Coordinates of C-alpha atoms in Angstrom, one line a residue:
Chain E
M753 CA 14.8 -41.9 40.5
S754 CA 14.4 -41.0 44.2
A755 CA 16.8 -38.5 45.6
Q756 CA 18.3 -41.0 48.1
D757 CA 19.4 -43.4 45.4
A758 CA 22.0 -40.9 44.1
P759 CA 24.6 -39.6 46.5
P760 CA 26.4 -36.5 45.2
I761 CA 29.4 -37.4 43.0
G762 CA 32.4 -38.3 45.0
E763 CA 30.5 -39.6 48.0
A764 CA 30.0 -43.0 46.5
D765 CA 33.3 -44.3 47.9
A766 CA 32.1 -43.4 51.4
T767 CA 29.1 -45.7 51.1
A768 CA 31.3 -48.5 49.9
I769 CA 33.0 -48.7 53.3
P770 CA 31.3 -51.3 55.5
P771 CA 30.6 -50.0 59.0
A772 CA 32.9 -52.7 60.6
S773 CA 34.9 -50.5 63.0
A774 CA 33.8 -47.5 65.1
A775 CA 35.9 -45.2 63.0
A776 CA 34.1 -46.3 59.9
S777 CA 30.6 -45.8 61.3
E778 CA 31.6 -42.4 62.6
G779 CA 32.7 -41.6 59.1
L780 CA 29.3 -42.7 57.9
T781 CA 27.5 -40.4 60.3
S782 CA 29.5 -37.4 59.2
Y783 CA 28.7 -38.5 55.6
R784 CA 25.0 -38.5 56.4
V785 CA 25.2 -35.0 57.9
R786 CA 27.2 -33.7 54.9
Y787 CA 24.8 -35.4 52.5
I788 CA 21.7 -33.9 54.1
T789 CA 23.2 -30.4 54.4
W790 CA 24.2 -30.6 50.7
R791 CA 20.6 -31.7 49.8
V792 CA 19.0 -28.9 51.8
L793 CA 21.3 -26.4 50.2
L794 CA 20.6 -27.7 46.7
Y795 CA 16.9 -27.7 47.1
S796 CA 16.9 -24.2 48.6
V797 CA 18.9 -22.8 45.8
I798 CA 16.9 -24.4 43.0
T799 CA 13.6 -23.6 44.7
L800 CA 14.6 -20.0 45.1
V801 CA 15.5 -19.7 41.4
G802 CA 12.4 -21.6 40.4
A803 CA 10.3 -19.1 42.4
T804 CA 12.1 -16.2 40.7
M805 CA 11.2 -17.7 37.4
L806 CA 7.6 -18.5 38.2
L807 CA 6.4 -15.7 40.5
P808 CA 6.3 -13.0 37.8
L809 CA 4.0 -15.1 35.7
L810 CA 1.8 -15.9 38.7
W811 CA 1.7 -12.2 39.6
M812 CA 0.5 -11.5 36.0
I813 CA -2.4 -13.9 36.5
S814 CA -3.1 -12.5 39.9
T815 CA -3.2 -9.0 38.6
S816 CA -5.4 -10.0 35.7
L817 CA -8.1 -11.1 38.1
K818 CA -8.3 -8.0 40.2
E819 CA -10.7 -5.1 40.2
P820 CA -9.1 -1.7 39.3
G821 CA -9.1 -0.6 43.0
A822 CA -7.3 -3.7 44.2
V823 CA -4.5 -3.4 41.6
L824 CA -3.0 -0.4 43.3
L825 CA -3.2 -1.7 46.8
L826 CA -0.2 -1.5 49.2
P827 CA 0.8 -4.0 50.6
P828 CA -0.1 -5.9 47.4
K829 CA -2.5 -8.9 47.8
W830 CA -1.9 -12.1 45.8
I831 CA -5.5 -13.1 45.7
S832 CA -8.2 -10.4 46.0
I833 CA -11.7 -11.8 46.4
P834 CA -14.0 -11.6 44.4
L835 CA -11.9 -12.7 41.4
Q836 CA -12.7 -10.5 38.4
W837 CA -13.1 -13.0 35.6
G838 CA -14.9 -10.2 33.8
N839 CA -11.6 -8.6 32.9
Y840 CA -11.2 -11.1 30.2
P841 CA -14.4 -10.5 28.2
K842 CA -13.8 -6.8 28.7
L843 CA -10.7 -7.1 26.6
F844 CA -12.7 -8.1 23.6
D845 CA -14.6 -4.8 23.9
V846 CA -11.5 -2.7 23.9
L847 CA -9.8 -4.4 20.9
P848 CA -10.8 -7.3 18.6
F849 CA -8.8 -9.9 20.5
D850 CA -10.8 -12.7 18.8
L851 CA -9.4 -11.5 15.4
F852 CA -5.9 -11.2 16.8
L853 CA -6.1 -14.8 18.1
I854 CA -7.4 -16.1 14.7
N855 CA -4.7 -14.2 12.8
S856 CA -2.0 -15.5 15.1
I857 CA -3.1 -19.1 14.8
K858 CA -3.5 -18.8 11.0
I859 CA -0.1 -17.2 10.5
A860 CA 1.7 -19.7 12.9
V861 CA 0.0 -22.7 11.3
F862 CA 0.9 -21.7 7.7
A863 CA 4.4 -20.8 8.7
T864 CA 4.8 -24.1 10.5
V865 CA 3.4 -26.2 7.6
G866 CA 5.6 -24.3 5.2
A867 CA 8.7 -24.8 7.2
L868 CA 8.1 -28.5 7.7
L869 CA 7.5 -29.2 4.1
S870 CA 10.3 -27.2 2.6
C871 CA 13.0 -27.9 5.2
S872 CA 12.3 -31.6 5.4
M873 CA 12.7 -31.9 1.6
A874 CA 15.7 -29.7 1.1
A875 CA 17.5 -31.2 4.1
F876 CA 16.9 -34.7 2.6
A877 CA 18.7 -33.7 -0.5
F878 CA 21.6 -32.3 1.5
A879 CA 21.8 -35.4 3.8
R880 CA 21.3 -38.2 1.3
M881 CA 21.6 -37.2 -2.3
R882 CA 24.5 -36.3 -4.6
F883 CA 24.2 -33.5 -7.1
P884 CA 26.7 -31.0 -8.5
G885 CA 27.3 -27.9 -6.3
K886 CA 25.7 -29.5 -3.2
N887 CA 28.4 -28.5 -0.8
I888 CA 28.5 -24.9 -2.1
I889 CA 24.8 -24.5 -1.7
F890 CA 24.9 -25.9 1.8
A891 CA 27.7 -23.6 2.7
V892 CA 25.7 -20.6 1.4
I893 CA 22.8 -21.7 3.6
L894 CA 25.0 -21.9 6.7
A895 CA 26.3 -18.4 5.9
M896 CA 22.7 -17.2 5.8
I897 CA 22.4 -17.9 9.5
M898 CA 25.2 -15.4 10.1
I899 CA 23.5 -12.6 8.3
P900 CA 21.5 -10.4 10.7
F901 CA 17.9 -10.2 9.7
H902 CA 17.8 -6.4 9.8
V903 CA 20.0 -6.1 6.7
T904 CA 17.3 -7.5 4.6
L905 CA 14.4 -5.8 6.5
I906 CA 14.2 -2.6 4.5
P907 CA 14.4 -4.1 1.0
L908 CA 11.9 -6.7 2.0
F909 CA 9.6 -4.0 3.2
K910 CA 9.9 -2.2 -0.2
L911 CA 9.4 -5.5 -2.0
Y912 CA 6.2 -6.4 -0.1
R913 CA 4.9 -2.9 -0.5
D914 CA 5.5 -3.0 -4.3
I915 CA 3.7 -6.3 -4.7
G916 CA 0.9 -5.3 -2.4
W917 CA 1.6 -7.7 0.5
L918 CA 1.6 -5.0 3.2
S919 CA -1.2 -5.5 5.7
T920 CA -1.6 -9.1 4.5
H921 CA -0.3 -12.2 6.1
M922 CA 1.8 -13.1 3.1
P923 CA 5.1 -11.7 4.3
L924 CA 4.8 -13.7 7.6
T925 CA 3.9 -17.0 5.9
V926 CA 5.1 -17.3 2.3
P927 CA 8.9 -17.2 3.0
F928 CA 8.6 -20.2 5.2
F929 CA 7.5 -22.3 2.2
F930 CA 10.9 -21.8 0.7
G931 CA 12.8 -23.1 3.7
T932 CA 14.6 -21.6 6.6
A933 CA 18.4 -22.0 7.2
F934 CA 17.7 -23.1 10.8
G935 CA 15.2 -25.7 9.8
I936 CA 17.3 -27.2 7.1
F937 CA 20.2 -27.4 9.4
L938 CA 18.2 -29.1 12.1
M939 CA 16.5 -31.6 9.8
R940 CA 19.8 -32.5 8.1
Q941 CA 21.3 -33.3 11.5
F942 CA 18.4 -35.5 12.1
Y943 CA 18.5 -37.3 8.8
L944 CA 22.2 -38.1 9.2
T945 CA 21.3 -40.4 12.1
I946 CA 19.2 -42.6 9.7
P947 CA 21.5 -45.3 8.3
Q948 CA 22.6 -45.0 4.7
E949 CA 21.9 -48.8 4.3
M950 CA 18.2 -48.0 4.3
V951 CA 18.6 -45.7 1.4
E952 CA 20.6 -48.3 -0.5
A953 CA 18.2 -51.1 0.2
A954 CA 15.3 -49.0 -0.9
R955 CA 17.2 -48.0 -4.1
I956 CA 17.8 -51.7 -4.9
D957 CA 14.1 -52.4 -4.4
G958 CA 13.4 -49.7 -7.0
C959 CA 12.3 -46.8 -4.8
S960 CA 12.8 -43.3 -6.2
F961 CA 14.3 -40.6 -4.0
I962 CA 10.9 -39.0 -3.6
Q963 CA 9.5 -42.3 -2.3
I964 CA 12.5 -42.8 0.0
Y965 CA 11.9 -39.3 1.4
Y966 CA 8.2 -39.7 1.8
R967 CA 8.0 -43.3 2.9
I968 CA 11.2 -43.8 5.0
F969 CA 12.7 -40.5 6.1
L970 CA 9.6 -38.6 6.9
P971 CA 8.1 -41.3 9.2
L972 CA 11.5 -41.9 10.8
S973 CA 12.1 -38.3 11.6
K974 CA 8.9 -37.5 13.5
P975 CA 10.8 -36.2 16.6
G976 CA 12.9 -33.9 14.4
L977 CA 9.8 -32.6 12.6
A978 CA 8.1 -32.1 16.0
T979 CA 11.1 -30.0 17.2
L980 CA 11.1 -27.9 14.0
G981 CA 7.4 -27.5 14.2
I982 CA 7.4 -26.3 17.8
F983 CA 10.2 -23.8 17.2
T984 CA 8.6 -22.4 14.1
F985 CA 5.2 -22.1 15.7
L986 CA 6.7 -20.4 18.8
G987 CA 8.9 -18.0 16.7
S988 CA 5.9 -17.1 14.6
W989 CA 3.6 -16.6 17.6
N990 CA 6.0 -14.5 19.5
N991 CA 7.3 -12.5 16.6
L992 CA 7.0 -8.8 17.2
M993 CA 9.1 -6.9 14.6
G994 CA 7.6 -8.6 11.5
P995 CA 4.0 -7.9 12.4
L996 CA 4.9 -4.4 13.6
I997 CA 6.4 -3.5 10.3
F998 CA 4.2 -5.4 7.8
L999 CA 0.8 -5.3 9.5
T1000 CA -0.7 -1.8 9.7
K1001 CA -4.4 -2.5 9.8
V1002 CA -5.9 -3.5 13.1
E1003 CA -7.9 -6.3 11.8
T1004 CA -4.8 -8.0 10.3
M1005 CA -2.8 -7.8 13.5
T1006 CA -1.5 -10.7 15.6
I1007 CA -2.0 -11.2 19.3
T1008 CA 1.5 -10.2 20.1
L1009 CA 1.2 -6.9 18.2
G1010 CA -2.3 -6.4 19.4
L1011 CA -1.0 -6.6 23.0
T1012 CA 1.3 -3.6 22.4
L1013 CA -1.8 -1.7 21.1
L1014 CA -3.6 -2.6 24.3
T1015 CA -1.1 -0.7 26.4
N1016 CA -2.0 2.5 24.6
Q1017 CA -5.8 1.8 24.6
A1018 CA -6.1 0.7 28.2
G1019 CA -3.9 3.4 29.6
G1020 CA -2.9 2.5 33.2
R1021 CA -5.4 -0.3 33.5
W1022 CA -2.9 -3.0 34.5
E1023 CA -5.5 -5.6 35.2
L1024 CA -6.6 -5.4 31.5
I1025 CA -3.1 -5.4 30.2
Q1026 CA -2.1 -8.4 32.2
A1027 CA -5.3 -10.2 31.2
G1028 CA -4.3 -9.6 27.6
A1029 CA -0.8 -10.9 28.3
V1030 CA -2.3 -14.1 29.9
I1031 CA -4.5 -14.7 26.8
S1032 CA -1.5 -14.2 24.5
I1033 CA 0.6 -16.8 26.2
L1034 CA -2.1 -19.4 27.0
P1035 CA -2.1 -21.2 23.6
I1036 CA 1.7 -21.3 23.5
T1037 CA 1.8 -22.6 27.1
V1038 CA -0.6 -25.5 26.2
M1039 CA 1.7 -26.3 23.2
F1040 CA 4.7 -26.3 25.5
F1041 CA 3.0 -28.8 27.8
I1042 CA 2.3 -31.1 24.9
G1043 CA 5.7 -30.9 23.3
Q1044 CA 8.1 -30.1 26.0
E1045 CA 10.4 -33.1 25.4
H1046 CA 10.9 -32.2 21.8
F1047 CA 11.3 -28.6 22.8
I1048 CA 14.1 -29.3 25.3
Q1049 CA 15.8 -31.8 23.1
G1050 CA 15.7 -29.4 20.2
I1051 CA 17.5 -26.7 22.2
A1052 CA 20.2 -29.2 23.2
R1053 CA 20.6 -30.6 19.7
T1054 CA 20.9 -27.2 17.9
G1055 CA 23.1 -25.9 20.6
I1056 CA 25.7 -28.6 20.6
K1057 CA 25.9 -28.8 16.8
G1058 CA 26.0 -25.1 16.4
Chain C
M448 CA 21.2 -62.7 -31.6
A449 CA 21.4 -59.3 -33.2
Q450 CA 18.1 -58.4 -31.8
S451 CA 19.0 -59.3 -28.2
Q452 CA 22.2 -57.3 -28.6
A453 CA 20.2 -54.3 -29.7
L454 CA 17.9 -54.7 -26.8
T455 CA 20.8 -54.8 -24.3
R456 CA 22.2 -51.7 -25.9
L457 CA 18.9 -50.0 -25.5
A458 CA 18.7 -51.1 -21.9
V459 CA 22.2 -49.8 -21.1
R460 CA 21.4 -46.5 -22.8
T461 CA 18.2 -46.0 -20.9
K462 CA 20.1 -46.9 -17.7
I463 CA 22.8 -44.3 -18.4
Q464 CA 20.2 -41.7 -19.2
E465 CA 18.5 -42.5 -15.9
I466 CA 21.8 -42.2 -14.0
R467 CA 22.5 -38.8 -15.7
W468 CA 19.0 -37.7 -14.7
H469 CA 19.6 -38.8 -11.1
R470 CA 22.6 -36.6 -11.0
Y471 CA 20.3 -33.6 -11.1
E472 CA 17.4 -35.1 -9.2
G473 CA 18.6 -33.4 -6.0
Y474 CA 17.8 -30.0 -7.6
L475 CA 14.2 -30.9 -7.5
F476 CA 14.4 -31.1 -3.7
V477 CA 16.3 -27.9 -3.3
A478 CA 14.7 -25.8 -6.0
P479 CA 12.2 -24.0 -3.7
L480 CA 15.1 -23.3 -1.3
I481 CA 17.2 -21.8 -4.0
I482 CA 14.4 -19.6 -5.3
G483 CA 13.7 -18.5 -1.7
I484 CA 17.3 -17.7 -1.0
V485 CA 17.5 -15.6 -4.1
A486 CA 14.2 -13.8 -3.6
F487 CA 14.2 -13.3 0.1
I488 CA 17.9 -13.1 0.9
F489 CA 20.3 -12.5 -2.0
L490 CA 18.4 -9.8 -3.8
P491 CA 17.4 -8.0 -0.6
I492 CA 21.0 -8.0 0.5
A493 CA 22.1 -6.5 -2.8
A494 CA 19.2 -4.0 -2.6
S495 CA 20.1 -3.1 0.9
L496 CA 23.7 -2.4 0.0
Y497 CA 22.5 -0.2 -2.9
M498 CA 20.0 1.6 -0.7
S499 CA 22.7 2.5 1.8
F500 CA 24.3 4.7 -0.9
N501 CA 21.0 6.4 -1.6
K502 CA 18.9 9.0 0.1
W503 CA 15.4 7.7 0.0
D504 CA 12.2 8.5 1.9
M505 CA 9.9 5.8 0.3
V506 CA 7.9 8.5 -1.6
S507 CA 10.2 10.4 -3.9
P508 CA 12.6 8.4 -6.1
P509 CA 15.9 7.5 -4.5
E510 CA 18.8 9.8 -5.0
L511 CA 22.4 8.5 -5.2
V512 CA 24.6 10.1 -2.6
G513 CA 27.6 7.8 -2.4
L514 CA 29.1 7.3 1.0
K515 CA 27.3 10.3 2.5
N516 CA 25.0 8.2 4.8
Y517 CA 28.0 6.4 6.3
A518 CA 30.0 9.6 6.7
R519 CA 27.1 11.4 8.4
L520 CA 26.4 8.5 10.7
V521 CA 30.0 8.3 11.9
S522 CA 30.9 12.0 12.0
R523 CA 27.7 14.0 12.7
D524 CA 25.1 11.7 14.3
R525 CA 25.8 11.9 18.0
L526 CA 22.8 9.6 18.8
F527 CA 24.4 7.0 16.6
W528 CA 27.4 6.7 18.9
K529 CA 25.2 6.8 21.9
V530 CA 23.0 3.9 20.7
L531 CA 26.1 2.0 19.7
G532 CA 27.6 2.5 23.2
N533 CA 24.2 1.6 24.7
T534 CA 24.2 -1.6 22.8
F535 CA 27.6 -2.6 24.1
K536 CA 26.6 -1.6 27.6
Y537 CA 23.4 -3.7 27.3
A538 CA 25.5 -6.7 26.2
G539 CA 27.9 -6.0 29.1
W540 CA 25.0 -6.2 31.6
I541 CA 23.8 -9.4 30.1
I542 CA 26.8 -11.5 29.3
V543 CA 28.2 -12.3 32.7
P544 CA 25.0 -13.4 34.3
S545 CA 23.7 -15.3 31.3
V546 CA 27.0 -17.3 31.1
T547 CA 27.4 -17.9 34.9
F548 CA 23.9 -18.3 36.4
P549 CA 22.7 -21.1 34.1
L550 CA 26.1 -22.9 34.6
I551 CA 25.6 -22.9 38.4
L552 CA 22.0 -24.0 38.0
A553 CA 22.9 -26.8 35.5
A554 CA 25.6 -28.1 37.8
L555 CA 23.1 -28.3 40.6
L556 CA 20.4 -29.9 38.5
D557 CA 22.7 -32.5 36.9
R558 CA 21.4 -35.2 39.2
P559 CA 18.1 -36.9 40.1
I560 CA 15.8 -34.2 41.5
R561 CA 12.4 -34.7 43.2
M562 CA 9.5 -33.0 41.5
R563 CA 11.6 -32.4 38.4
Y564 CA 8.5 -31.6 36.5
L565 CA 7.8 -28.5 38.6
Y566 CA 11.3 -27.1 38.2
R567 CA 11.3 -27.8 34.6
L568 CA 8.0 -25.9 34.2
A569 CA 9.5 -23.0 36.2
F570 CA 12.6 -22.7 34.1
F571 CA 11.0 -23.1 30.7
L572 CA 7.8 -21.2 30.9
P573 CA 9.5 -17.8 30.5
L574 CA 11.2 -19.1 27.4
V575 CA 8.0 -19.7 25.5
T576 CA 6.5 -16.4 26.6
S577 CA 6.7 -13.6 24.0
V578 CA 8.9 -10.6 24.7
V579 CA 5.7 -8.5 24.6
A580 CA 4.0 -10.4 27.4
V581 CA 7.2 -10.6 29.3
G582 CA 7.9 -6.9 28.8
L583 CA 4.5 -5.8 29.9
M584 CA 4.7 -8.1 32.9
F585 CA 8.0 -6.6 34.0
R586 CA 6.9 -3.1 33.4
W587 CA 4.3 -3.7 36.0
L588 CA 6.7 -5.5 38.4
Y589 CA 9.2 -2.6 38.0
D590 CA 6.6 0.0 38.7
G591 CA 8.2 2.6 41.1
E592 CA 5.2 3.0 43.4
F593 CA 3.1 -0.2 43.2
G594 CA 5.5 -2.7 41.7
L595 CA 6.2 -6.0 43.4
I596 CA 9.9 -5.6 43.1
N597 CA 10.1 -2.4 45.1
Y598 CA 7.6 -3.7 47.6
T599 CA 9.9 -6.8 48.2
L600 CA 12.9 -4.5 48.5
S601 CA 11.1 -2.4 51.1
W602 CA 11.1 -5.5 53.4
V603 CA 14.8 -5.2 53.7
G604 CA 14.7 -1.4 54.0
I605 CA 15.7 -0.6 50.4
D606 CA 13.8 2.3 48.8
G607 CA 14.0 1.0 45.2
P608 CA 14.3 3.5 42.4
N609 CA 11.6 4.1 39.7
W610 CA 13.4 1.5 37.6
L611 CA 12.3 2.2 34.1
S612 CA 12.2 6.0 34.4
D613 CA 15.7 6.2 35.9
P614 CA 18.4 6.9 33.3
F615 CA 20.9 4.7 35.1
W616 CA 18.7 1.8 36.3
A617 CA 16.5 1.4 33.1
M618 CA 19.3 -0.3 31.2
P619 CA 20.2 -3.0 33.8
A620 CA 16.5 -3.5 34.6
V621 CA 15.7 -4.4 31.0
A622 CA 18.9 -6.5 30.7
M623 CA 17.9 -8.5 33.7
V624 CA 14.6 -9.4 32.0
T625 CA 16.7 -10.9 29.1
V626 CA 18.8 -12.9 31.6
W627 CA 15.6 -14.1 33.3
Q628 CA 14.1 -15.2 30.1
G629 CA 17.2 -16.9 28.7
L630 CA 18.1 -18.8 31.8
G631 CA 16.3 -22.0 30.9
Y632 CA 17.7 -22.1 27.4
N633 CA 21.3 -21.7 28.4
M634 CA 20.8 -24.2 31.3
V635 CA 19.7 -26.9 28.8
L636 CA 22.8 -26.2 26.7
Y637 CA 25.0 -26.6 29.8
L638 CA 23.1 -29.8 30.9
A639 CA 23.8 -31.3 27.4
G640 CA 27.4 -30.3 27.8
L641 CA 27.6 -31.9 31.3
Q642 CA 26.2 -35.1 29.9
G643 CA 29.1 -35.2 27.5
I644 CA 31.7 -35.3 30.3
P645 CA 32.7 -38.9 30.9
D646 CA 32.2 -40.1 34.5
H647 CA 35.6 -41.7 34.7
L648 CA 37.3 -38.3 34.8
H649 CA 35.5 -37.4 38.0
E650 CA 36.1 -40.8 39.4
A651 CA 39.8 -40.7 38.7
A652 CA 40.1 -37.2 40.2
T653 CA 38.2 -38.4 43.3
I654 CA 40.6 -41.2 43.8
D655 CA 43.4 -38.7 43.5
G656 CA 41.8 -36.8 46.4
A657 CA 40.2 -33.9 44.6
G658 CA 37.2 -32.4 46.4
P659 CA 33.9 -31.4 44.7
F660 CA 35.0 -27.8 44.2
S661 CA 38.4 -28.5 42.7
R662 CA 36.7 -31.1 40.5
F663 CA 34.1 -28.5 39.4
F664 CA 36.8 -25.9 38.6
R665 CA 39.4 -28.2 37.1
I666 CA 37.3 -30.8 35.2
T667 CA 33.8 -29.5 34.7
I668 CA 34.5 -25.9 33.8
P669 CA 37.4 -26.6 31.4
L670 CA 35.3 -29.3 29.6
L671 CA 32.3 -27.0 29.4
T672 CA 34.3 -24.1 27.8
P673 CA 33.0 -25.0 24.3
T674 CA 29.4 -24.7 25.6
M675 CA 30.3 -21.4 27.3
F676 CA 31.8 -20.1 24.1
F677 CA 28.7 -21.0 22.2
I678 CA 26.5 -19.2 24.8
L679 CA 28.8 -16.2 24.8
V680 CA 28.7 -15.8 21.1
M681 CA 25.0 -16.3 20.8
S682 CA 24.2 -14.0 23.7
V683 CA 26.3 -11.2 22.1
I684 CA 24.7 -11.6 18.7
G685 CA 21.3 -11.8 20.3
T686 CA 21.7 -8.7 22.5
F687 CA 23.1 -6.7 19.5
Q688 CA 19.8 -7.3 17.8
T689 CA 17.5 -6.6 20.7
F690 CA 14.3 -4.8 19.8
G691 CA 11.2 -6.2 21.3
L692 CA 11.9 -5.7 25.0
I693 CA 13.0 -2.1 24.4
Y694 CA 9.9 -1.4 22.3
V695 CA 7.6 -2.7 24.9
M696 CA 9.3 -1.6 28.1
T697 CA 11.0 1.8 27.6
Q698 CA 10.6 2.9 24.0
G699 CA 14.3 3.8 24.2
G700 CA 13.8 6.2 27.1
P701 CA 14.4 7.8 29.5
I702 CA 16.4 10.4 27.5
N703 CA 17.7 7.7 25.1
S704 CA 19.4 5.8 27.9
T705 CA 18.0 2.5 26.6
N706 CA 17.9 3.4 23.0
V707 CA 19.8 0.5 21.4
Y708 CA 21.0 0.0 17.8
I709 CA 18.1 -1.8 16.2
Y710 CA 15.5 0.4 18.0
Y711 CA 17.2 3.5 16.6
L712 CA 17.4 1.8 13.2
W713 CA 13.7 1.1 13.3
Q714 CA 13.0 4.7 14.3
M715 CA 15.0 6.0 11.4
A716 CA 13.5 3.6 8.9
F717 CA 9.8 3.5 9.9
G718 CA 9.5 6.6 12.0
S719 CA 11.5 9.2 10.0
S720 CA 11.4 7.4 6.6
K721 CA 15.1 7.6 6.2
M722 CA 15.5 4.3 4.4
G723 CA 19.0 4.9 2.9
Y724 CA 20.3 6.1 6.2
A725 CA 18.8 3.1 8.1
S726 CA 20.3 0.7 5.5
A727 CA 23.7 2.1 6.1
M728 CA 23.1 1.6 9.8
A729 CA 22.2 -2.0 9.1
W730 CA 25.4 -2.6 7.3
I731 CA 27.5 -1.0 10.0
L732 CA 25.8 -3.2 12.6
A733 CA 26.4 -6.3 10.5
L734 CA 30.1 -5.3 10.3
V735 CA 30.2 -4.7 14.1
I736 CA 28.6 -8.1 14.8
F737 CA 31.0 -9.8 12.4
T738 CA 34.1 -8.1 14.0
V739 CA 33.0 -8.8 17.5
T740 CA 32.4 -12.5 16.7
M741 CA 35.7 -12.8 14.9
I742 CA 37.5 -11.3 18.0
Q743 CA 35.7 -13.8 20.2
V744 CA 36.7 -16.7 17.9
R745 CA 40.3 -15.5 18.1
L746 CA 40.2 -15.1 21.8
A747 CA 38.6 -18.5 22.1
R748 CA 42.0 -20.1 21.4
L749 CA 43.2 -18.8 24.8
W750 CA 40.5 -20.3 26.9
V751 CA 38.3 -22.8 25.1
H752 CA 39.4 -26.4 25.4
Y753 CA 38.3 -28.5 22.4

């Protein structure tokens, strides 16, 4: 996969000409020049864009390690010695960040488990079973994707208030156990790639549908489950509006919501605010490193089919 | 003889019953889903529609007012028209860069690249970062006096504005954060689209004497129009529902210049306790999103090549 192995498209024919005559070898030199120019240009552009993407995040880390005096320094310094690791423990004095982290993990794990269970099951029925009204139900689910979430927001708030779910983690976890339109869609696409012959063979061997789902489809769809799991976890972790509306007690808040509180509590203390932001994205970044293949494939898959 | 006939009959009857039962077995798999859809989507949608005809402050009982909420929104609420206009303006700032930048980037990256891993990290890390962390990070970067962006601009002699407190610049500044964050996502969609373009088209065009640019504009772009269309539709729907970045970065200010639709809806519902009014707003937005999407689908016939 080295860069030299792959000339830009359209230049392949130039390499095919053997340098027999002087004219041909001259053509080859100009090809080299063009090739190198093109490469330099390519790498400059993508490095510039890459830097634009990465520098804000690095600046966040840099700021989080400064003492208050060094934050408002002009010209700004990227690394100011001594590094103030103490900013991080200080956060936990300002707000209960440990609770925020626990709450976020709890909510994200429950939401993910719920979505995996419910979506993988319902999608199986849509992909591989026949029952009356299947297509109508599936069409309704697809239509659900189109309905903006804010239409149901206020009635759900009233519902959760009436059944005493406000300031609990129920509104942010329980609905996932009933399936999400996105998850069912994703899992169904995945199941459709598993050959129907497998279902038939298993049926002849006396497998029930539950067994086929549990013993054949679940093990075979691990990449699909991984994608759904990552997306659900991410969505839950980064969700702001849900926690903002449903969680009013500080001790029930998630890290994402807690971070917005920090801006009020810490005033203009940018080093503390950025430290909080770093803490909030650290777990999710680790997850991204572990599951990035599934994450990227998941985007491509849902995008093309959508 | 008679006995074995009876046995066969029994076996057949059991089999038929079994098949009948299998006809409905699928419902077992989708039962949670159906309950979920009814409880968390259907009933709330109906309730939301009913609420939009009521005046309700969450404390006193709702009072039926017919179409008054809608009439007041359209005829007397000047802020309503302003936030609607802002939402369109916001989408306007976002659409062109988030359709074109990732396309250029994907076209550049659609070949073996050295240190692929590092670039991938740079393009995707913003994507997994929550809007709260991103918003806080950019608030600090956009700072008028000590922000890194204005400091960088000062190198080339530009005296940058106080981005987020400037009624003109606040909106594009927030919009650019959305573009920044969505770059990796849209790039993956384009890369997936590029992989679907068969090589022989480019080869044939090269033999016919087409250069890299005319191949890009006459083969790559036309064949990517379905992907472009998808990104366009999703970006528009996404920007119409923006809330988090506004909440974290500007709170709708300065002087409502970044107050977008969902933010205003949230203020009405959970700030001013005008639940009926906010429900009416939700339905108007759903209608706007639907109309805009339908217009896009219609226009797609003119430029999307399937």
